[in-house]
GROMACS .gro file of C-alpha atoms in nm:
model
  196
    1MET     CA    1  21.025  20.751   8.714
    2ALA     CA    2  20.655  20.676   8.760
    3LYS     CA    3  20.397  20.882   8.583
    4ALA     CA    4  20.125  21.037   8.790
    5LYS     CA    5  19.780  20.912   8.709
    6GLN     CA    6  19.560  21.176   8.563
    7SER     CA    7  19.193  21.166   8.628
    8PRO     CA    8  18.997  21.149   8.307
    9ALA     CA    9  18.826  21.474   8.221
   10LYS     CA   10  18.454  21.460   8.260
   11LYS     CA   11  18.276  21.515   7.935
   12GLU     CA   12  17.950  21.696   7.949
   13SER     CA   13  17.707  21.531   7.717
   14ALA     CA   14  17.468  21.744   7.522
   15PRO     CA   15  17.101  21.645   7.538
   16LYS     CA   16  17.009  21.407   7.258
   17ALA     CA   17  16.740  21.497   7.009
   18PRO     CA   18  16.444  21.257   6.979
   19GLY     CA   19  16.512  20.986   6.726
   20THR     CA   20  16.889  20.963   6.783
   21LYS     CA   21  17.031  20.615   6.831
   22SER     CA   22  17.198  20.668   7.171
   23GLU     CA   23  16.877  20.784   7.335
   24ALA     CA   24  16.688  20.553   7.573
   25PRO     CA   25  16.404  20.356   7.408
   26PRO     CA   26  16.051  20.501   7.441
   27ARG     CA   27  15.873  20.384   7.754
   28LEU     CA   28  15.577  20.231   7.566
   29LEU     CA   29  15.820  20.027   7.356
   30LEU     CA   30  15.992  19.904   7.674
   31ALA     CA   31  15.655  19.812   7.826
   32TYR     CA   32  15.565  19.623   7.508
   33ARG     CA   33  15.894  19.430   7.505
   34ASP     CA   34  15.904  19.359   7.880
   35THR     CA   35  15.545  19.269   7.968
   36ILE     CA   36  15.284  19.311   7.694
   37ALA     CA   37  15.442  19.066   7.449
   38GLN     CA   38  15.455  18.793   7.718
   39GLN     CA   39  15.097  18.863   7.829
   40MET     CA   40  14.969  18.841   7.472
   41THR     CA   41  15.164  18.519   7.412
   42LYS     CA   42  14.986  18.363   7.710
   43GLU     CA   43  14.643  18.503   7.615
   44PHE     CA   44  14.647  18.393   7.250
   45ASP     CA   45  14.886  18.094   7.286
   46TYR     CA   46  15.136  18.203   7.020
   47GLY     CA   47  15.399  17.943   6.933
   48ASN     CA   48  15.654  18.198   6.816
   49ARG     CA   49  15.733  18.544   6.951
   50MET     CA   50  15.720  18.682   6.596
   51GLN     CA   51  15.345  18.603   6.592
   52VAL     CA   52  15.280  18.854   6.872
   53PRO     CA   53  15.104  19.157   6.721
   54ARG     CA   54  15.286  19.490   6.735
   55VAL     CA   55  15.220  19.846   6.624
   56ASP     CA   56  15.361  19.877   6.273
   57LYS     CA   57  15.296  20.244   6.193
   58ILE     CA   58  15.067  20.536   6.269
   59VAL     CA   59  14.915  20.749   5.994
   60VAL     CA   60  14.787  21.098   6.073
   61ASN     CA   61  14.552  21.266   5.821
   62ILE     CA   62  14.414  21.619   5.819
   63GLY     CA   63  14.154  21.712   5.560
   64ILE     CA   64  14.169  22.073   5.446
   65GLY     CA   65  13.863  22.132   5.234
   66GLU     CA   66  13.895  22.510   5.250
   67ALA     CA   67  14.243  22.493   5.093
   68LYS     CA   68  14.085  22.514   4.747
   69ASP     CA   69  13.966  22.866   4.831
   70ASN     CA   70  14.225  22.977   5.088
   71ASP     CA   71  14.596  22.911   5.032
   72LYS     CA   72  14.685  23.030   5.382
   73ALA     CA   73  14.478  22.748   5.534
   74LEU     CA   74  14.708  22.493   5.378
   75ASP     CA   75  15.022  22.677   5.484
   76ALA     CA   76  14.892  22.694   5.841
   77ALA     CA   77  14.826  22.319   5.857
   78VAL     CA   78  15.114  22.171   5.661
   79GLY     CA   79  15.422  22.229   5.878
   80ASP     CA   80  15.642  21.936   5.788
   81VAL     CA   81  15.383  21.685   5.667
   82VAL     CA   82  15.340  21.539   5.323
   83THR     CA   83  15.061  21.672   5.103
   84ILE     CA   84  14.789  21.453   4.958
   85LYS     CA   85  14.692  21.522   4.600
   86ALA     CA   86  14.344  21.477   4.451
   87LYS     CA   87  14.358  21.187   4.205
   88LYS     CA   88  14.075  21.291   3.975
   89SER     CA   89  13.852  21.587   3.906
   90VAL     CA   90  13.516  21.599   4.083
   91ALA     CA   91  13.296  21.889   3.972
   92ALA     CA   92  13.045  21.856   4.259
   93PHE     CA   93  13.322  21.917   4.514
   94LYS     CA   94  13.494  22.185   4.304
   95LEU     CA   95  13.810  21.971   4.284
   96ARG     CA   96  14.061  21.957   4.004
   97ALA     CA   97  14.314  21.678   3.954
   98GLY     CA   98  14.634  21.755   4.141
   99GLN     CA   99  14.471  22.002   4.380
  100THR     CA  100  14.581  21.969   4.741
  101VAL     CA  101  14.297  21.854   4.966
  102GLY     CA  102  14.475  21.744   5.281
  103ILE     CA  103  14.795  21.649   5.450
  104LYS     CA  104  14.920  21.314   5.573
  105THR     CA  105  15.220  21.182   5.761
  106THR     CA  106  15.329  20.830   5.849
  107LEU     CA  107  15.517  20.768   6.172
  108ARG     CA  108  15.737  20.465   6.233
  109GLY     CA  109  16.000  20.359   6.485
  110ARG     CA  110  16.077  20.578   6.785
  111ARG     CA  111  15.870  20.872   6.663
  112MET     CA  112  15.567  20.643   6.634
  113TRP     CA  113  15.611  20.522   6.994
  114TYR     CA  114  15.661  20.877   7.126
  115PHE     CA  115  15.350  20.997   6.939
  116LEU     CA  116  15.141  20.703   7.065
  117ASP     CA  117  15.254  20.770   7.423
  118LYS     CA  118  15.165  21.138   7.388
  119LEU     CA  119  14.828  21.055   7.229
  120LEU     CA  120  14.728  20.808   7.502
  121ASN     CA  121  14.861  20.992   7.806
  122ILE     CA  122  14.839  21.363   7.721
  123ALA     CA  123  14.613  21.438   7.422
  124LEU     CA  124  14.313  21.210   7.485
  125PRO     CA  125  14.275  21.310   7.854
  126ARG     CA  126  14.272  21.677   7.745
  127ILE     CA  127  13.954  21.627   7.540
  128ARG     CA  128  13.658  21.797   7.703
  129ASP     CA  129  13.407  21.549   7.858
  130PHE     CA  130  13.622  21.255   7.750
  131ARG     CA  131  13.464  20.918   7.828
  132GLY     CA  132  13.687  20.692   7.620
  133VAL     CA  133  13.737  20.617   7.251
  134SER     CA  134  13.491  20.417   7.046
  135PRO     CA  135  13.552  20.042   7.048
  136ASP     CA  136  13.403  20.023   6.695
  137GLY     CA  137  13.696  20.187   6.511
  138PHE     CA  138  13.851  19.858   6.396
  139ASP     CA  139  13.855  19.772   6.026
  140GLY     CA  140  13.835  19.390   6.052
  141ARG     CA  141  14.207  19.342   5.986
  142GLY     CA  142  14.348  19.459   6.319
  143ASN     CA  143  14.385  19.831   6.240
  144TYR     CA  144  14.222  20.103   6.449
  145SER     CA  145  14.119  20.457   6.347
  146LEU     CA  146  13.999  20.740   6.565
  147GLY     CA  147  13.906  21.097   6.492
  148LEU     CA  148  13.994  21.404   6.697
  149ARG     CA  149  13.786  21.718   6.655
  150GLU     CA  150  14.059  21.966   6.743
  151GLN     CA  151  14.433  21.971   6.691
  152VAL     CA  152  14.480  22.175   7.010
  153VAL     CA  153  14.460  21.863   7.230
  154PHE     CA  154  14.832  21.826   7.159
  155PRO     CA  155  15.032  22.053   7.389
  156GLU     CA  156  15.276  22.161   7.114
  157VAL     CA  157  14.998  22.335   6.922
  158ASP     CA  158  14.975  22.695   7.038
  159TYR     CA  159  14.608  22.792   7.056
  160ASP     CA  160  14.690  23.160   6.990
  161LYS     CA  161  14.876  23.084   6.667
  162ILE     CA  162  14.618  22.866   6.489
  163ASP     CA  163  14.386  23.016   6.231
  164LYS     CA  164  14.110  22.756   6.263
  165LEU     CA  165  14.028  22.442   6.461
  166ARG     CA  166  14.081  22.138   6.240
  167GLY     CA  167  14.001  21.776   6.303
  168LEU     CA  168  14.243  21.496   6.234
  169GLU     CA  169  14.227  21.121   6.192
  170VAL     CA  170  14.478  20.888   6.355
  171SER     CA  171  14.509  20.536   6.212
  172ILE     CA  172  14.705  20.283   6.416
  173ILE     CA  173  14.823  20.004   6.187
  174THR     CA  174  14.912  19.679   6.366
  175THR     CA  175  15.038  19.338   6.258
  176ALA     CA  176  14.741  19.171   6.433
  177ARG     CA  177  14.537  18.932   6.220
  178THR     CA  178  14.209  18.990   6.404
  179ASP     CA  179  14.038  19.281   6.574
  180ASP     CA  180  14.036  19.093   6.906
  181GLU     CA  181  14.416  19.066   6.902
  182ALA     CA  182  14.452  19.434   6.809
  183ARG     CA  183  14.201  19.537   7.080
  184SER     CA  184  14.397  19.339   7.339
  185LEU     CA  185  14.726  19.497   7.225
  186LEU     CA  186  14.592  19.854   7.230
  187THR     CA  187  14.417  19.803   7.565
  188ARG     CA  188  14.743  19.681   7.719
  189LEU     CA  189  14.926  19.982   7.572
  190GLY     CA  190  14.673  20.209   7.747
  191MET     CA  191  14.405  20.288   7.487
  192PRO     CA  192  14.100  20.401   7.689
  193PHE     CA  193  13.818  20.218   7.510
  194ARG     CA  194  13.466  20.323   7.606
  195LYS     CA  195  13.268  20.057   7.791
  196ARG     CA  196  12.979  19.919   7.585
   0.00000   0.00000   0.00000
């Protein structure tokens, strides 16, 4: 007696949270792997694909000077970021050793690529009268830093729920050996550098 074939039951897959392994790679990472790495190899004549510069990590800093007087300011800005501690006492700034003066987080892997994509394609274009980022933010070793005056350029930040506009600094750390290599990498990723 032959057994009737049963059609396999369709499984409904739940949406994957960002950062899970079975999720598709970030689109900037795919662009880097598929085209940017080859373009940079041709431009700088690298002999090995491991020499091609890549984004290593992104560090986001927010200084909270008023936290020494207002504890709620720190609570409003922290969220899930790591706190920075003052290393030594400075009387002129009314700082004591161990007092919290800011918050910092380091992004790597998929979260770094998602943040960079959001920064380049959503946050920077939302800046009022935006004409590009400064081309002078390189440190001489292939790393780039830029400052944003308001945290509300990111769409996740609800303007009605913030207590104060705060600036933040974004440092993009690359494996490039020179600023020219890093500038080429960031330009190809979509960084809108201001024309000189």
